[in-house]
């Protein structure tokens, strides 16, 4: 069965400074010494989680998406993370899935974080997005989405890997650490939940706690409090094994989102 090699960057983000963030991330990624299929960056990786959308938004043909295209080509790997995109006079917290050939998919964050008034600044997406890579079906999600199991439900074995990018503050880290295994176990899928580290411009601290779990909820990777670049492999046969030994998904309730 096809293995997927993934590189995670739990990064410190410089507040509202895209040039410095792209420079720092490029420097960190230069330490990649092995072939990888997928590079994952945090939510709003070029600015930090800011509501100053007007000052920090870019277009899809802007410098950060162009940097993603160049970086994907350089490493011959998909690169993904979210950034602020302006489109048709609306602002989106948009996850971009950039392929080495320059083609891409996008996911606009569905659940906007009301406590930070994200819902007053950004426009919510309404489309669930599953992308494919090396035979893997990968569901895209952003931060607050993690709290909503119906939205992320692996309906009819829709995906093999749930990929969540985040700016999740340390003050709610206990929730983060509890929700991640719940999503893995209930959906019988690998989960990668990548967070940032350090203080933002509002002096909110992010402890990282980036986590990867198997479909059975076993820990593959966990890192707290520091920047870290980590590459590892996942075997798709593990998904099929868990679902065959514990065929819970077939007993799940059928439903439609409205």
Short mmCIF file of C-alpha atoms in Angstrom, two decimals:
data_model
loop_
_atom_site.label_atom_id
_atom_site.label_comp_id
_atom_site.label_asym_id
_atom_site.label_seq_id
_atom_site.Cartn_x
_atom_site.Cartn_y
_atom_site.Cartn_z
CA UNK A 1 0.00 0.00 0.00
CA UNK A 2 1.12 3.55 -0.72
CA UNK A 3 3.11 5.34 1.95
CA UNK A 4 2.76 9.08 2.41
CA UNK A 5 5.76 11.04 3.64
CA UNK A 6 4.84 14.28 5.40
CA UNK A 7 6.92 17.19 6.68
CA UNK A 8 5.43 19.32 9.47
CA UNK A 9 6.71 22.77 10.41
CA UNK A 10 5.58 23.91 13.85
CA UNK A 11 6.73 27.49 13.35
CA UNK A 12 7.04 30.72 15.28
CA UNK A 13 5.08 33.38 13.38
CA UNK A 14 6.10 37.02 13.24
CA UNK A 15 3.07 39.24 13.78
CA UNK A 16 1.64 40.65 10.54
CA UNK A 17 5.01 40.40 8.79
CA UNK A 18 4.62 38.27 5.68
CA UNK A 19 8.11 38.94 4.34
CA UNK A 20 9.78 37.88 7.59
CA UNK A 21 7.58 34.80 7.96
CA UNK A 22 8.26 33.60 4.43
CA UNK A 23 11.97 34.18 4.98
CA UNK A 24 11.95 32.25 8.26
CA UNK A 25 9.87 29.40 6.86
CA UNK A 26 12.12 29.14 3.80
CA UNK A 27 15.14 28.93 6.10
CA UNK A 28 13.52 26.20 8.20
CA UNK A 29 12.48 24.21 5.14
CA UNK A 30 16.04 24.31 3.83
CA UNK A 31 16.82 21.72 6.53
CA UNK A 32 14.70 19.12 4.73
CA UNK A 33 17.19 16.42 3.79
CA UNK A 34 14.91 13.72 2.41
CA UNK A 35 12.26 13.37 -0.22
CA UNK A 36 8.82 14.34 1.06
CA UNK A 37 5.35 14.29 -0.46
CA UNK A 38 3.64 16.96 1.61
CA UNK A 39 4.80 20.05 3.56
CA UNK A 40 2.33 21.42 6.12
CA UNK A 41 2.38 24.97 7.53
CA UNK A 42 0.14 26.53 10.23
CA UNK A 43 -3.03 28.58 9.87
CA UNK A 44 -2.32 32.13 8.61
CA UNK A 45 1.33 31.12 8.36
CA UNK A 46 2.42 34.42 6.80
CA UNK A 47 0.79 36.80 9.32
CA UNK A 48 -0.37 35.02 12.46
CA UNK A 49 -4.06 34.89 13.40
CA UNK A 50 -5.06 38.51 12.87
CA UNK A 51 -8.33 40.32 12.35
CA UNK A 52 -6.53 43.11 10.49
CA UNK A 53 -7.61 41.65 7.19
CA UNK A 54 -7.53 44.86 5.18
CA UNK A 55 -3.85 45.43 5.97
CA UNK A 56 -2.76 41.82 5.53
CA UNK A 57 -4.93 40.22 2.85
CA UNK A 58 -3.48 39.14 -0.47
CA UNK A 59 -4.95 38.04 -3.78
CA UNK A 60 -4.59 34.53 -5.15
CA UNK A 61 -1.94 35.91 -7.52
CA UNK A 62 -0.10 37.62 -4.66
CA UNK A 63 3.37 37.07 -3.22
CA UNK A 64 2.51 34.35 -0.71
CA UNK A 65 0.66 32.08 -3.13
CA UNK A 66 3.50 32.67 -5.61
CA UNK A 67 5.96 31.68 -2.88
CA UNK A 68 3.93 28.52 -2.26
CA UNK A 69 4.06 27.68 -5.96
CA UNK A 70 7.84 28.18 -6.08
CA UNK A 71 8.37 26.18 -2.89
CA UNK A 72 6.20 23.28 -4.06
CA UNK A 73 8.18 23.15 -7.28
CA UNK A 74 11.52 23.36 -5.44
CA UNK A 75 10.76 20.37 -3.20
CA UNK A 76 8.60 18.55 -5.77
CA UNK A 77 6.01 18.24 -3.03
CA UNK A 78 2.58 19.59 -2.19
CA UNK A 79 2.69 22.49 0.29
CA UNK A 80 -0.31 23.61 2.30
CA UNK A 81 -1.32 26.11 4.98
CA UNK A 82 -3.81 28.96 5.29
CA UNK A 83 -3.57 32.69 4.66
CA UNK A 84 -5.86 35.72 4.33
CA UNK A 85 -7.25 36.04 0.82
CA UNK A 86 -9.32 38.90 -0.55
CA UNK A 87 -11.76 37.94 -3.28
CA UNK A 88 -14.78 39.82 -4.60
CA UNK A 89 -14.53 42.31 -1.72
CA UNK A 90 -14.69 39.50 0.85
CA UNK A 91 -11.93 38.18 3.10
CA UNK A 92 -11.35 34.45 3.57
CA UNK A 93 -9.21 32.36 5.89
CA UNK A 94 -8.19 30.12 3.01
CA UNK A 95 -6.19 26.91 3.04
CA UNK A 96 -4.26 26.48 -0.20
CA UNK A 97 -3.22 23.03 -1.39
CA UNK A 98 -0.42 23.84 -3.84
CA UNK A 99 0.96 21.12 -6.10
CA UNK A 100 4.46 21.10 -7.68
CA UNK A 101 3.00 21.76 -11.13
CA UNK A 102 1.38 25.01 -9.92
CA UNK A 103 -2.18 23.69 -9.84
CA UNK A 104 -4.04 24.01 -6.55
CA UNK A 105 -7.18 23.40 -4.51
CA UNK A 106 -8.56 25.69 -1.81
CA UNK A 107 -10.64 25.31 1.34
CA UNK A 108 -12.25 28.33 3.02
CA UNK A 109 -12.64 27.95 6.79
CA UNK A 110 -16.22 26.98 7.63
CA UNK A 111 -16.35 27.69 11.37
CA UNK A 112 -15.21 31.22 12.17
CA UNK A 113 -14.07 31.85 15.74
CA UNK A 114 -16.65 34.16 17.28
CA UNK A 115 -14.67 34.78 20.49
CA UNK A 116 -12.08 36.62 18.39
CA UNK A 117 -14.76 38.13 16.10
CA UNK A 118 -13.38 36.21 13.16
CA UNK A 119 -16.97 35.91 11.97
CA UNK A 120 -17.23 39.71 11.73
CA UNK A 121 -14.08 39.97 9.60
CA UNK A 122 -14.09 36.93 7.35
CA UNK A 123 -16.59 35.17 5.13
CA UNK A 124 -17.24 31.52 5.95
CA UNK A 125 -16.78 28.79 3.41
CA UNK A 126 -19.47 26.15 2.95
CA UNK A 127 -17.70 23.48 0.92
CA UNK A 128 -16.09 20.37 2.34
CA UNK A 129 -12.85 19.70 0.48
CA UNK A 130 -11.14 16.35 0.01
CA UNK A 131 -7.92 16.27 -2.02
CA UNK A 132 -5.94 13.28 -3.26
CA UNK A 133 -2.24 12.55 -3.04
CA UNK A 134 -0.55 9.24 -3.87
CA UNK A 135 -3.83 7.39 -3.52
CA UNK A 136 -4.68 9.03 -0.18
CA UNK A 137 -7.92 10.94 0.32
CA UNK A 138 -7.18 13.93 2.56
CA UNK A 139 -9.80 16.15 4.22
CA UNK A 140 -8.79 19.80 4.75
CA UNK A 141 -9.77 21.72 7.88
CA UNK A 142 -8.73 24.83 9.81
CA UNK A 143 -8.41 25.28 13.58
CA UNK A 144 -11.91 25.94 15.05
CA UNK A 145 -13.35 23.33 12.66
CA UNK A 146 -11.84 20.75 15.03
CA UNK A 147 -14.65 21.42 17.54
CA UNK A 148 -17.40 20.40 15.11
CA UNK A 149 -17.56 16.63 14.62
CA UNK A 150 -20.56 16.69 12.28
CA UNK A 151 -18.67 18.90 9.81
CA UNK A 152 -15.64 16.60 9.98
CA UNK A 153 -17.53 13.31 10.07
CA UNK A 154 -15.95 10.69 7.82
CA UNK A 155 -19.20 10.06 6.01
CA UNK A 156 -19.07 6.88 3.90
CA UNK A 157 -15.29 6.62 4.36
CA UNK A 158 -14.75 9.87 2.53
CA UNK A 159 -11.15 10.32 3.67
CA UNK A 160 -8.05 8.52 5.02
CA UNK A 161 -6.37 11.54 6.64
CA UNK A 162 -7.82 14.57 8.39
CA UNK A 163 -5.45 17.53 8.09
CA UNK A 164 -6.01 20.47 10.44
CA UNK A 165 -3.86 23.63 10.42
CA UNK A 166 -4.24 25.96 13.38
CA UNK A 167 -3.39 28.94 15.56
CA UNK A 168 -4.77 27.35 18.77
CA UNK A 169 -3.78 29.23 21.97
CA UNK A 170 -2.20 27.52 24.95
CA UNK A 171 -5.05 28.66 27.24
CA UNK A 172 -7.28 26.06 25.51
CA UNK A 173 -4.58 23.47 24.85
CA UNK A 174 -6.37 20.87 26.97
CA UNK A 175 -9.32 21.01 24.57
CA UNK A 176 -6.96 20.65 21.60
CA UNK A 177 -5.30 17.59 23.12
CA UNK A 178 -8.67 15.94 23.82
CA UNK A 179 -10.40 16.74 20.52
CA UNK A 180 -7.61 15.44 18.28
CA UNK A 181 -7.81 11.79 19.43
CA UNK A 182 -11.61 11.97 19.38
CA UNK A 183 -11.58 12.97 15.71
CA UNK A 184 -9.06 10.24 14.82
CA UNK A 185 -10.87 7.44 16.64
CA UNK A 186 -14.44 8.31 15.62
CA UNK A 187 -13.45 8.72 11.96
CA UNK A 188 -10.95 5.83 11.82
CA UNK A 189 -8.51 8.01 9.94
CA UNK A 190 -5.04 9.39 10.50
CA UNK A 191 -5.09 12.93 11.83
CA UNK A 192 -2.44 15.62 11.55
CA UNK A 193 -3.16 18.72 13.64
CA UNK A 194 -0.44 21.33 13.12
CA UNK A 195 -0.25 24.39 15.38
CA UNK A 196 2.11 27.36 15.75
CA UNK A 197 4.30 28.35 18.70
CA UNK A 198 5.21 31.60 20.46
CA UNK A 199 3.44 34.86 21.29
CA UNK A 200 1.34 36.81 18.81
CA UNK A 201 0.88 40.57 18.60
CA UNK A 202 -1.74 40.48 21.35
CA UNK A 203 0.61 38.60 23.68
CA UNK A 204 -1.40 35.40 23.36
CA UNK A 205 0.83 32.35 23.78
CA UNK A 206 0.68 29.31 21.50
CA UNK A 207 2.25 26.12 22.85
CA UNK A 208 2.15 24.16 19.61
CA UNK A 209 1.15 20.67 20.74
CA UNK A 210 1.27 19.60 17.11
CA UNK A 211 0.03 16.01 16.94
CA UNK A 212 -0.24 13.13 14.51
CA UNK A 213 -2.29 10.08 15.47
CA UNK A 214 -3.06 6.78 13.78
CA UNK A 215 -6.64 5.69 12.97
CA UNK A 216 -6.60 3.76 16.26
CA UNK A 217 -5.55 6.86 18.19
CA UNK A 218 -1.89 5.90 18.68
CA UNK A 219 0.59 8.79 18.88
CA UNK A 220 2.97 9.07 15.92
CA UNK A 221 4.26 12.57 16.67
CA UNK A 222 3.81 15.20 19.35
CA UNK A 223 5.77 18.42 19.99
CA UNK A 224 5.21 21.26 22.43
CA UNK A 225 6.58 24.79 22.95
CA UNK A 226 9.32 24.96 20.31
CA UNK A 227 9.78 25.30 16.60
CA UNK A 228 10.20 21.93 14.98
CA UNK A 229 10.61 20.49 11.51
CA UNK A 230 9.68 16.82 11.39
CA UNK A 231 9.34 14.35 8.54
CA UNK A 232 7.66 10.96 8.91
CA UNK A 233 5.78 8.35 6.89
CA UNK A 234 2.27 6.94 7.21
CA UNK A 235 1.10 3.67 5.68
CA UNK A 236 -2.37 3.59 4.16
CA UNK A 237 -2.64 -0.12 4.99
CA UNK A 238 -3.07 0.95 8.63
CA UNK A 239 -6.35 2.66 7.73
CA UNK A 240 -7.69 -0.47 6.07
CA UNK A 241 -6.49 -2.71 8.90
CA UNK A 242 -8.22 -0.65 11.61
CA UNK A 243 -11.46 -0.42 9.65
CA UNK A 244 -11.43 -4.16 8.92
CA UNK A 245 -10.75 -5.16 12.54
CA UNK A 246 -13.20 -2.63 14.00
CA UNK A 247 -15.84 -1.91 11.32
CA UNK A 248 -17.57 0.89 13.20
CA UNK A 249 -18.01 3.29 10.30
CA UNK A 250 -20.53 1.00 8.58
CA UNK A 251 -22.82 1.40 11.60
CA UNK A 252 -22.69 5.22 11.56
CA UNK A 253 -25.86 7.25 11.16
CA UNK A 254 -26.56 8.50 7.67
CA UNK A 255 -27.21 12.23 7.40
CA UNK A 256 -27.11 15.26 5.14
CA UNK A 257 -25.67 18.65 6.06
CA UNK A 258 -28.05 21.52 5.41
#
